């Protein structure tokens, strides 16, 4: 078996059905040194217990998924969403403190779609601006970085009105880079004709908070949320995108986050082994050695 | 029944199963004054017969779908693709000549996806540039306008490596606007944060060759090619986009092109009636009166 790349982080979604303790155990047992967690799993264990288990695993913590879903008009429902984001900020801070050195206090933010019954995409996007203005001071106080994730445009109506890296950078611009960054997830952005340019811009503006890798294949499955594949199993040019992200200065952990029913239906140990292999062949060859600079 | 908008054109794909003669008959019989045709249907009838039928119908011809699919490496397969495009140019010229006054010699171009076995999206995009350079002089000689259609990014790998209006305009830039234009199809571009800006640019550069309208709904169907809906049945803001397209100076026919198995399974006369209604309520109110200018 390939030795895991030292920058590889398993995003817990890839082994969705493993409870937190098992996910940590399998990840560390496979020689992987970092993990990205999901809130439902953390909350199922309770935050203090999750932090304890994470600390005991010896793993770095690379991100918490996810905050956001704040494209809600002002009113009680929006207040509920904002309070939920406050809890997510607190969870991120505690988990980052519990993780091994090199952990990242990164909260991945998925914006949310167009409000039910509305056609006002522009208005929904402005709700994201307002929410960031409200949450950024609290994230800053907690030492947490909000990482805006552009999602593939096929999710623009029902999941994320942030659709391109350029748009995410525009939304991040009013805030300090240490407080609001962006996620570069290959699955969501690989198609973008502006990608190389916007990754370079993200580097210049010091905004890359997370680099996530998984692959794109067609035909898409019936549920397009579950369309992700192991790196190397599809059409994404990981050599080019990884080089762009390195060139932009990102040196953090790289998460593999896969939503795919077939992969979820395999034993989690198998999914981890395949992730190590896919990452090792599709991504690792394009990473700079530790400490190297172009 | 609503009287059809004078700018409404039925794209034949909306009534996919109607043979050409029936499609023309039903369209004209419903009081619609324009139609966009598909090559398979034209070729099934033969080009001279299709031109004769079109002339007899009294309808304007708004476009031929479609040329393109030239993301093929140089070699015999690429030559076949280029020759097919030459035939499409000739068909467009003859059909535009046979249509009623106000017909548009517009050939819609769908670029094609990444070649089988390749991950070189940038290379595939450069094949589009090369193909346009080869075909543009022939289109110009025939009086035909090649209309580059950006397709939704969910089709980037297997159908069209042109994914945004901005990218289509960049590809069109080396050529005269009368020879290479772009299609604005709401289904493909509605999500784009740059849309208003790029439609305005398309107007300034005199590139809008076609405006097509249909709607976006989620969840997407199992086959994402068939995800289109009547205008007004989804989340697209036709008021805003139609205003942008008008502001950009486009005054031509507006096609409704819907791929949707349920709609195809209704009688074509029903689909035409629903198209007239949807267009009348979702699009017509946002059109300037003939001759009006802001």
Coordinates of C-alpha atoms in Angstrom, one line a residue:
Chain A
X1 CA 0.0 0.0 0.0
X2 CA 1.2 3.5 -0.8
X3 CA 2.3 5.6 2.2
X4 CA -0.1 8.5 2.6
X5 CA 1.0 11.9 1.5
X6 CA 1.9 14.0 4.6
X7 CA -0.5 16.8 3.3
X8 CA -3.4 14.5 2.7
X9 CA -6.4 15.1 4.9
X10 CA -9.5 12.9 4.9
X11 CA -12.7 14.9 4.9
X12 CA -15.1 12.9 7.0
X13 CA -17.8 13.1 4.3
X14 CA -15.7 10.6 2.4
X15 CA -16.4 8.0 5.1
X16 CA -19.8 9.4 5.9
X17 CA -21.2 6.4 7.8
X18 CA -18.3 6.0 10.2
X19 CA -19.0 7.6 13.6
X20 CA -16.4 10.1 14.8
X21 CA -14.4 7.7 17.0
X22 CA -14.1 5.2 14.1
X23 CA -13.4 7.9 11.6
X24 CA -10.5 9.2 13.7
X25 CA -9.2 5.7 14.4
X26 CA -9.3 4.5 10.8
X27 CA -7.7 7.7 9.5
X28 CA -4.8 7.7 12.0
X29 CA -4.4 3.9 11.6
X30 CA -3.9 4.3 7.9
X31 CA -1.0 6.7 8.5
X32 CA -2.9 9.8 7.5
X33 CA -2.1 12.8 9.7
X34 CA -5.1 15.1 9.2
X35 CA -8.8 15.1 9.1
X36 CA -11.7 17.5 8.2
X37 CA -14.8 17.0 10.4
X38 CA -18.5 17.5 9.9
X39 CA -20.8 19.2 12.4
X40 CA -23.4 16.5 12.6
X41 CA -20.8 14.0 13.6
X42 CA -19.2 16.4 16.1
X43 CA -22.6 17.2 17.6
X44 CA -23.6 13.5 17.8
X45 CA -20.5 12.9 20.0
X46 CA -20.9 16.3 21.8
X47 CA -18.3 19.0 21.3
X48 CA -16.2 18.3 24.4
X49 CA -16.1 14.6 23.6
X50 CA -15.3 15.3 19.9
X51 CA -12.4 17.5 21.0
X52 CA -11.2 14.9 23.4
X53 CA -11.3 12.2 20.8
X54 CA -9.6 14.4 18.2
X55 CA -6.8 15.3 20.7
X56 CA -6.3 11.6 21.5
X57 CA -6.1 10.7 17.8
X58 CA -3.0 12.8 17.2
X59 CA -4.5 14.0 14.0
X60 CA -4.4 17.6 12.7
X61 CA -7.8 19.2 12.2
X62 CA -8.0 20.8 8.7
X63 CA -11.6 22.2 8.7
X64 CA -15.1 22.0 10.0
X65 CA -17.9 21.6 7.5
X66 CA -19.9 23.6 7.5
X67 CA -21.4 27.0 8.2
X68 CA -23.4 29.2 6.0
X69 CA -26.9 28.6 4.6
X70 CA -27.7 32.2 5.4
X71 CA -29.6 33.2 2.3
X72 CA -32.7 33.8 4.5
X73 CA -34.6 37.1 4.7
X74 CA -34.3 39.0 7.9
X75 CA -36.6 37.5 10.6
X76 CA -36.6 34.7 13.1
X77 CA -35.4 32.1 10.6
X78 CA -32.4 34.2 9.7
X79 CA -31.6 34.7 13.4
X80 CA -31.7 30.9 13.9
X81 CA -29.3 30.5 11.0
X82 CA -26.9 33.2 12.3
X83 CA -26.9 31.7 15.8
X84 CA -26.1 28.3 14.3
X85 CA -23.2 29.9 12.5
X86 CA -22.0 31.3 15.9
X87 CA -22.0 27.8 17.3
X88 CA -20.1 26.6 14.3
X89 CA -17.4 29.2 14.9
X90 CA -17.1 28.2 18.5
X91 CA -16.9 24.5 17.5
X92 CA -14.2 25.3 14.9
X93 CA -12.1 27.2 17.5
X94 CA -12.3 24.3 20.0
X95 CA -11.5 21.6 17.5
X96 CA -8.6 23.5 16.1
X97 CA -7.2 23.8 19.6
X98 CA -7.7 20.1 20.2
X99 CA -6.0 19.0 17.0
X100 CA -2.3 18.3 16.6
X101 CA 0.1 21.2 15.7
X102 CA -0.5 22.5 12.2
X103 CA -4.3 22.3 12.7
X104 CA -6.3 25.0 10.9
X105 CA -9.2 26.9 12.5
X106 CA -11.1 26.9 9.2
X107 CA -14.9 26.9 9.0
X108 CA -16.1 26.0 5.5
X109 CA -19.1 28.2 4.5
X110 CA -21.7 27.0 2.0
X111 CA -23.8 30.0 1.2
X112 CA -27.3 28.5 0.7
X113 CA -29.5 28.8 -2.4
X114 CA -32.3 31.1 -3.5
X115 CA -35.0 31.4 -0.8
X116 CA -38.0 29.3 -1.4
X117 CA -40.4 31.0 -3.8
X118 CA -38.0 33.7 -4.8
X119 CA -36.2 34.3 -8.1
X120 CA -34.0 37.0 -6.8
X121 CA -30.5 35.6 -7.2
X122 CA -28.9 39.0 -6.8
X123 CA -30.8 39.6 -3.6
X124 CA -29.8 36.2 -2.2
X125 CA -26.2 37.0 -2.9
X126 CA -26.5 40.3 -1.0
X127 CA -27.8 38.3 2.0
X128 CA -24.4 36.6 2.0
X129 CA -22.6 39.9 2.2
X130 CA -24.8 41.0 5.1
X131 CA -24.2 37.7 6.9
X132 CA -20.5 37.9 6.5
X133 CA -20.4 41.5 7.9
X134 CA -22.3 40.2 10.9
X135 CA -20.2 37.1 11.5
X136 CA -16.7 38.3 10.6
X137 CA -16.0 40.1 13.9
X138 CA -17.1 37.1 15.9
X139 CA -14.9 34.8 13.8
X140 CA -12.0 37.1 14.3
X141 CA -12.5 37.2 18.0
X142 CA -12.5 33.4 18.1
X143 CA -9.5 33.2 15.9
X144 CA -11.5 31.3 13.2
X145 CA -11.2 31.8 9.5
X146 CA -14.5 31.7 7.5
X147 CA -13.7 29.9 4.2
X148 CA -16.2 30.8 1.5
X149 CA -16.7 27.8 -0.8
X150 CA -17.9 28.4 -4.4
X151 CA -20.0 25.5 -5.4
X152 CA -20.6 24.2 -8.9
X153 CA -23.2 26.3 -10.7
X154 CA -25.5 23.3 -10.9
X155 CA -26.1 24.0 -7.2
X156 CA -26.7 27.7 -7.5
X157 CA -30.5 27.6 -7.0
X158 CA -30.8 25.2 -4.1
X159 CA -27.5 25.1 -2.3
X160 CA -25.0 27.9 -2.9
X161 CA -25.4 31.2 -4.6
X162 CA -21.6 31.5 -4.6
X163 CA -20.7 29.9 -7.9
X164 CA -17.2 31.0 -8.9
X165 CA -13.9 31.6 -7.2
X166 CA -13.9 35.1 -8.5
X167 CA -17.2 35.8 -6.9
X168 CA -16.0 34.3 -3.6
X169 CA -13.0 36.5 -3.6
X170 CA -15.1 39.6 -4.3
X171 CA -17.3 38.6 -1.3
X172 CA -14.2 38.1 0.9
X173 CA -12.6 41.4 -0.2
X174 CA -14.0 43.7 2.6
X175 CA -12.5 41.5 5.3
X176 CA -9.0 40.7 6.5
X177 CA -7.6 37.5 4.8
X178 CA -7.1 35.9 8.2
X179 CA -10.8 36.2 8.9
X180 CA -12.4 35.5 5.5
X181 CA -10.8 33.2 3.0
X182 CA -11.9 30.9 0.2
X183 CA -12.0 27.2 -0.5
X184 CA -10.7 25.9 -3.8
X185 CA -12.5 22.6 -4.4
X186 CA -11.6 21.0 -7.8
X187 CA -15.0 19.4 -8.3
X188 CA -16.7 22.8 -8.1
X189 CA -14.3 25.0 -10.0
X190 CA -12.4 22.8 -12.5
X191 CA -14.5 24.0 -15.5
X192 CA -14.0 27.7 -14.9
X193 CA -12.2 29.5 -17.8
X194 CA -11.0 32.1 -15.2
X195 CA -9.6 29.4 -12.8
X196 CA -5.9 29.9 -13.3
X197 CA -6.3 33.7 -13.0
X198 CA -8.6 33.6 -10.0
X199 CA -6.3 31.1 -8.1
X200 CA -3.4 33.4 -8.7
X201 CA -5.5 36.3 -7.5
X202 CA -6.5 34.3 -4.4
X203 CA -2.8 33.8 -3.7
X204 CA -2.0 37.4 -4.1
X205 CA -4.8 38.3 -1.8
X206 CA -3.7 35.6 0.7
X207 CA -7.2 34.0 0.7
X208 CA -6.7 30.3 0.1
X209 CA -8.0 28.7 3.3
X210 CA -8.5 25.2 2.0
X211 CA -7.7 23.1 -1.1
X212 CA -10.0 20.2 -1.6
X213 CA -9.7 17.5 -4.3
X214 CA -12.0 15.1 -5.9
X215 CA -12.9 14.2 -9.5
X216 CA -15.7 14.8 -12.0
X217 CA -17.1 12.1 -14.3
X218 CA -20.1 11.9 -16.6
X219 CA -22.8 10.8 -16.8
X220 CA -23.8 12.5 -13.6
X221 CA -25.7 10.2 -11.2
X222 CA -29.4 10.8 -10.6
X223 CA -28.6 12.8 -7.5
X224 CA -26.1 15.3 -8.6
X225 CA -25.0 15.9 -5.0
X226 CA -23.3 12.4 -5.1
X227 CA -21.3 13.0 -8.3
X228 CA -17.8 13.0 -6.8
X229 CA -15.0 10.5 -7.4
X230 CA -11.6 9.6 -6.2
X231 CA -8.8 11.9 -7.6
X232 CA -7.7 10.4 -10.9
X233 CA -11.0 8.6 -11.7
X234 CA -12.4 11.5 -13.9
X235 CA -11.5 14.3 -16.2
X236 CA -10.0 16.9 -13.8
X237 CA -6.5 18.1 -14.6
X238 CA -5.0 17.8 -11.1
X239 CA -1.6 18.5 -12.4
X240 CA -2.6 22.0 -13.6
X241 CA -4.8 23.0 -10.8
X242 CA -2.5 21.7 -8.1
X243 CA 0.4 23.6 -9.7
X244 CA -1.7 26.8 -9.7
X245 CA -2.6 26.3 -6.0
X246 CA 1.0 25.7 -5.1
X247 CA 2.1 28.7 -7.2
X248 CA -0.4 30.8 -5.3
X249 CA 1.4 29.9 -2.1
X250 CA -0.9 27.4 -0.4
X251 CA 1.0 25.0 1.8
X252 CA -1.7 23.6 4.1
X253 CA -3.5 20.3 4.2
X254 CA -5.4 19.0 1.2
X255 CA -8.7 17.4 1.9
X256 CA -10.3 14.7 -0.2
X257 CA -14.1 15.2 0.2
X258 CA -16.2 12.7 -1.8
X259 CA -20.0 12.4 -1.8
X260 CA -20.7 9.2 -3.7
X261 CA -23.2 6.5 -2.7
X262 CA -21.1 3.7 -4.1
X263 CA -18.1 4.9 -2.1
X264 CA -20.1 5.3 1.0
X265 CA -21.4 1.7 0.5
X266 CA -17.8 0.4 0.7
X267 CA -16.2 -0.3 4.1
X268 CA -14.6 3.0 5.3
X269 CA -11.2 1.4 5.5
X270 CA -11.5 0.6 1.8
X271 CA -12.5 4.2 1.0
X272 CA -9.5 5.5 3.0
X273 CA -7.1 3.1 1.2
X274 CA -8.5 4.2 -2.2
X275 CA -8.2 7.8 -1.2
X276 CA -4.6 7.4 -0.3
X277 CA -3.9 5.7 -3.6
X278 CA -5.8 8.2 -5.7
X279 CA -4.2 11.2 -4.0
X280 CA -0.8 9.6 -4.3
X281 CA -1.1 9.1 -8.0
X282 CA -3.2 12.1 -9.1
X283 CA -2.1 14.8 -6.7
X284 CA 1.1 14.1 -4.8
X285 CA 3.4 14.2 -7.9
X286 CA 2.4 17.8 -8.4
X287 CA 3.1 18.9 -4.9
X288 CA 6.3 20.7 -4.0
X289 CA 8.5 19.1 -1.4
X290 CA 8.1 20.5 2.1
X291 CA 10.0 23.8 2.3
X292 CA 10.6 24.0 -1.4
X293 CA 9.6 27.2 -3.2
X294 CA 9.5 27.9 -6.9
Chain B
X1 CA -55.7 31.5 -25.4
X2 CA -53.0 34.2 -25.2
X3 CA -52.0 35.7 -28.6
X4 CA -48.4 34.7 -29.3
X5 CA -45.8 37.4 -28.8
X6 CA -44.5 38.6 -32.2
X7 CA -40.9 38.0 -31.2
X8 CA -41.5 34.4 -30.0
X9 CA -39.9 31.7 -32.0
X10 CA -40.4 28.0 -31.3
X11 CA -37.2 26.1 -31.3
X12 CA -38.0 22.7 -32.8
X13 CA -36.4 20.9 -29.9
X14 CA -39.4 21.9 -27.8
X15 CA -41.6 19.8 -30.0
X16 CA -39.0 17.2 -30.7
X17 CA -41.2 14.4 -32.0
X18 CA -43.0 16.4 -34.6
X19 CA -41.6 15.9 -38.1
X20 CA -40.7 19.1 -39.9
X21 CA -43.9 19.6 -41.9
X22 CA -46.0 19.1 -38.7
X23 CA -43.8 21.4 -36.7
X24 CA -44.1 24.2 -39.2
X25 CA -47.9 23.6 -39.5
X26 CA -48.5 23.6 -35.8
X27 CA -46.3 26.6 -35.2
X28 CA -47.8 28.8 -37.9
X29 CA -51.3 27.5 -37.0
X30 CA -50.8 28.8 -33.4
X31 CA -50.1 32.2 -34.7
X32 CA -46.4 32.1 -33.9
X33 CA -44.3 33.8 -36.7
X34 CA -40.8 32.3 -36.3
X35 CA -39.1 28.9 -35.8
X36 CA -35.7 27.6 -35.1
X37 CA -34.9 24.3 -36.8
X38 CA -32.7 21.2 -36.0
X39 CA -30.5 19.6 -38.5
X40 CA -31.7 16.1 -38.0
X41 CA -35.2 17.1 -38.9
X42 CA -34.0 19.2 -41.9
X43 CA -31.9 16.3 -43.2
X44 CA -34.7 13.8 -42.7
X45 CA -36.8 15.9 -45.1
X46 CA -33.8 16.8 -47.3
X47 CA -32.6 20.3 -47.5
X48 CA -34.5 21.4 -50.6
X49 CA -37.7 20.0 -49.3
X50 CA -37.1 21.6 -45.9
X51 CA -36.5 25.0 -47.5
X52 CA -39.7 24.5 -49.6
X53 CA -41.8 23.6 -46.6
X54 CA -40.3 26.5 -44.6
X55 CA -41.1 29.0 -47.4
X56 CA -44.6 27.6 -47.7
X57 CA -45.2 28.1 -43.9
X58 CA -44.6 31.8 -44.0
X59 CA -42.5 31.6 -40.8
X60 CA -39.3 33.4 -40.2
X61 CA -36.3 31.2 -39.6
X62 CA -34.5 32.2 -36.4
X63 CA -31.6 29.7 -36.2
X64 CA -30.3 26.3 -37.1
X65 CA -29.2 23.9 -34.3
X66 CA -26.4 23.0 -34.5
X67 CA -22.8 23.1 -35.6
X68 CA -19.8 22.6 -33.5
X69 CA -18.5 19.5 -31.7
X70 CA -15.1 20.2 -33.1
X71 CA -13.0 19.5 -29.9
X72 CA -11.4 16.7 -31.9
X73 CA -7.6 16.4 -32.4
X74 CA -6.4 17.0 -35.9
X75 CA -6.9 13.9 -38.1
X76 CA -9.6 12.2 -40.1
X77 CA -12.2 12.6 -37.3
X78 CA -11.6 16.3 -37.1
X79 CA -11.9 16.6 -40.9
X80 CA -15.3 14.8 -40.8
X81 CA -16.4 17.3 -38.1
X82 CA -15.2 20.3 -40.1
X83 CA -17.0 19.1 -43.2
X84 CA -20.1 18.5 -41.3
X85 CA -19.9 22.1 -40.1
X86 CA -19.5 23.3 -43.7
X87 CA -22.7 21.5 -44.6
X88 CA -24.4 23.1 -41.6
X89 CA -23.3 26.6 -42.8
X90 CA -24.8 25.8 -46.3
X91 CA -28.0 24.6 -44.7
X92 CA -28.3 27.7 -42.6
X93 CA -27.8 30.0 -45.6
X94 CA -30.5 28.2 -47.7
X95 CA -33.0 28.0 -44.8
X96 CA -32.5 31.7 -44.0
X97 CA -33.2 32.5 -47.6
X98 CA -36.3 30.4 -47.6
X99 CA -37.7 31.9 -44.4
X100 CA -40.0 35.0 -44.3
X101 CA -38.4 38.5 -44.2
X102 CA -36.7 39.0 -40.8
X103 CA -35.1 35.5 -40.9
X104 CA -31.7 35.2 -39.4
X105 CA -28.8 33.2 -40.9
X106 CA -27.7 32.0 -37.5
X107 CA -26.0 28.7 -36.9
X108 CA -25.9 27.8 -33.3
X109 CA -22.5 26.3 -32.3
X110 CA -22.1 23.9 -29.4
X111 CA -18.4 23.4 -28.9
X112 CA -18.1 19.8 -27.8
X113 CA -16.6 18.3 -24.7
X114 CA -13.1 17.1 -23.7
X115 CA -11.9 14.5 -26.1
X116 CA -12.3 10.9 -24.8
X117 CA -9.5 9.9 -22.6
X118 CA -8.1 13.4 -22.2
X119 CA -8.0 15.7 -19.2
X120 CA -6.8 18.7 -21.2
X121 CA -9.6 21.2 -20.9
X122 CA -7.4 24.1 -22.0
X123 CA -6.3 22.1 -25.1
X124 CA -9.9 21.3 -25.9
X125 CA -10.7 25.0 -25.7
X126 CA -7.9 25.8 -28.1
X127 CA -9.3 23.4 -30.6
X128 CA -12.4 25.6 -30.7
X129 CA -10.3 28.6 -31.5
X130 CA -8.7 26.7 -34.4
X131 CA -12.0 25.5 -35.7
X132 CA -13.4 29.0 -35.7
X133 CA -10.4 30.3 -37.6
X134 CA -11.0 27.7 -40.2
X135 CA -14.8 28.1 -40.5
X136 CA -15.2 31.8 -40.1
X137 CA -14.2 32.7 -43.7
X138 CA -16.6 30.1 -45.1
X139 CA -19.4 31.4 -42.9
X140 CA -18.7 34.9 -44.0
X141 CA -18.7 33.9 -47.6
X142 CA -22.1 32.2 -47.1
X143 CA -23.5 35.2 -45.2
X144 CA -24.0 33.0 -42.1
X145 CA -23.3 34.0 -38.5
X146 CA -21.8 31.4 -36.2
X147 CA -23.4 31.8 -32.8
X148 CA -21.2 30.4 -30.0
X149 CA -23.4 29.0 -27.3
X150 CA -21.9 28.8 -23.8
X151 CA -23.5 25.8 -22.1
X152 CA -24.0 25.3 -18.4
X153 CA -20.8 24.2 -16.7
X154 CA -22.4 20.9 -15.8
X155 CA -21.9 20.0 -19.5
X156 CA -18.3 21.2 -19.7
X157 CA -16.7 17.7 -19.8
X158 CA -19.0 15.9 -22.3
X159 CA -20.8 18.5 -24.4
X160 CA -19.4 22.1 -24.4
X161 CA -16.1 23.4 -23.2
X162 CA -17.5 26.9 -23.7
X163 CA -19.0 27.5 -20.2
X164 CA -19.6 31.2 -19.8
X165 CA -20.7 34.2 -21.9
X166 CA -17.4 36.0 -21.2
X167 CA -15.5 33.0 -22.5
X168 CA -17.7 32.9 -25.6
X169 CA -17.1 36.6 -26.2
X170 CA -13.3 36.1 -25.8
X171 CA -13.5 33.3 -28.5
X172 CA -15.5 35.5 -30.8
X173 CA -13.3 38.5 -30.4
X174 CA -10.9 37.8 -33.3
X175 CA -13.8 37.8 -35.8
X176 CA -16.2 40.3 -37.2
X177 CA -19.4 40.5 -35.2
X178 CA -21.5 39.7 -38.3
X179 CA -19.5 36.4 -38.7
X180 CA -19.2 35.2 -35.1
X181 CA -21.7 36.0 -32.4
X182 CA -22.9 34.4 -29.2
X183 CA -26.1 32.9 -27.9
X184 CA -27.6 34.0 -24.6
X185 CA -29.6 31.0 -23.3
X186 CA -31.1 31.7 -19.9
X187 CA -30.9 28.1 -18.8
X188 CA -27.1 28.0 -19.4
X189 CA -26.1 31.4 -18.0
X190 CA -28.6 32.5 -15.4
X191 CA -26.3 31.6 -12.5
X192 CA -23.3 33.6 -13.7
X193 CA -22.3 36.4 -11.3
X194 CA -20.8 38.2 -14.3
X195 CA -24.0 37.9 -16.4
X196 CA -25.2 41.5 -16.4
X197 CA -21.7 42.7 -17.2
X198 CA -21.1 40.2 -19.9
X199 CA -24.5 40.8 -21.6
X200 CA -23.7 44.5 -21.7
X201 CA -20.3 43.7 -23.1
X202 CA -21.9 41.5 -25.7
X203 CA -24.1 44.4 -26.7
X204 CA -21.2 46.8 -26.9
X205 CA -19.3 44.3 -29.1
X206 CA -22.5 43.7 -31.2
X207 CA -22.3 39.9 -30.6
X208 CA -25.8 38.8 -29.5
X209 CA -26.9 36.5 -32.3
X210 CA -29.7 34.8 -30.4
X211 CA -31.6 35.0 -27.1
X212 CA -33.1 31.7 -25.9
X213 CA -35.3 31.3 -22.9
X214 CA -36.3 28.4 -20.7
X215 CA -36.3 27.8 -17.0
X216 CA -34.3 26.0 -14.3
X217 CA -35.8 23.9 -11.6
X218 CA -34.4 21.6 -9.0
X219 CA -34.1 18.8 -8.3
X220 CA -32.5 18.1 -11.7
X221 CA -33.9 15.0 -13.5
X222 CA -31.7 11.9 -13.7
X223 CA -30.7 12.9 -17.2
X224 CA -29.5 16.5 -16.7
X225 CA -29.8 17.1 -20.5
X226 CA -33.6 17.1 -20.0
X227 CA -33.7 19.6 -17.2
X228 CA -35.4 22.5 -18.9
X229 CA -38.8 24.0 -18.2
X230 CA -41.3 26.5 -19.6
X231 CA -40.4 30.1 -18.8
X232 CA -41.9 31.0 -15.5
X233 CA -41.9 27.4 -14.1
X234 CA -38.6 27.8 -12.3
X235 CA -36.2 30.2 -10.6
X236 CA -34.8 32.2 -13.4
X237 CA -35.3 36.0 -13.2
X238 CA -36.5 36.6 -16.8
X239 CA -37.3 40.2 -15.9
X240 CA -33.7 41.0 -15.1
X241 CA -32.1 39.0 -17.9
X242 CA -34.5 40.1 -20.5
X243 CA -34.0 43.7 -19.5
X244 CA -30.2 43.2 -19.8
X245 CA -30.6 41.7 -23.3
X246 CA -32.9 44.5 -24.5
X247 CA -30.5 47.1 -23.0
X248 CA -27.7 45.4 -24.9
X249 CA -29.6 46.2 -28.1
X250 CA -30.9 42.8 -29.2
X251 CA -34.2 43.1 -31.1
X252 CA -34.4 39.7 -32.9
X253 CA -36.5 36.7 -32.4
X254 CA -36.5 34.9 -29.0
X255 CA -36.5 31.2 -29.1
X256 CA -38.0 28.8 -26.5
X257 CA -35.9 25.7 -26.6
X258 CA -36.8 23.0 -24.1
X259 CA -35.4 19.6 -23.6
X260 CA -37.7 17.8 -21.2
X261 CA -39.1 14.3 -21.5
X262 CA -42.4 15.1 -19.9
X263 CA -42.9 18.0 -22.3
X264 CA -41.9 15.9 -25.2
X265 CA -44.5 13.3 -24.1
X266 CA -47.3 15.8 -24.4
X267 CA -48.9 16.5 -27.8
X268 CA -46.9 19.1 -29.7
X269 CA -49.9 21.4 -29.9
X270 CA -50.1 21.4 -26.1
X271 CA -46.4 22.2 -25.8
X272 CA -46.8 25.1 -28.2
X273 CA -49.8 26.4 -26.3
X274 CA -47.9 26.2 -23.0
X275 CA -44.9 27.9 -24.6
X276 CA -47.0 30.8 -25.8
X277 CA -48.5 31.2 -22.3
X278 CA -45.2 30.9 -20.5
X279 CA -43.5 33.3 -22.8
X280 CA -46.4 35.7 -22.6
X281 CA -46.4 35.8 -18.8
X282 CA -42.7 35.5 -18.0
X283 CA -40.9 37.2 -20.9
X284 CA -43.3 39.5 -22.9
X285 CA -43.9 42.0 -20.1
X286 CA -40.2 42.8 -20.1
X287 CA -39.8 43.3 -23.8
X288 CA -39.8 46.8 -25.3
X289 CA -42.4 47.6 -27.8
X290 CA -41.3 47.4 -31.4
X291 CA -39.2 50.4 -32.3
X292 CA -39.0 51.6 -28.7
X293 CA -35.6 52.5 -27.4
X294 CA -34.7 53.2 -23.8

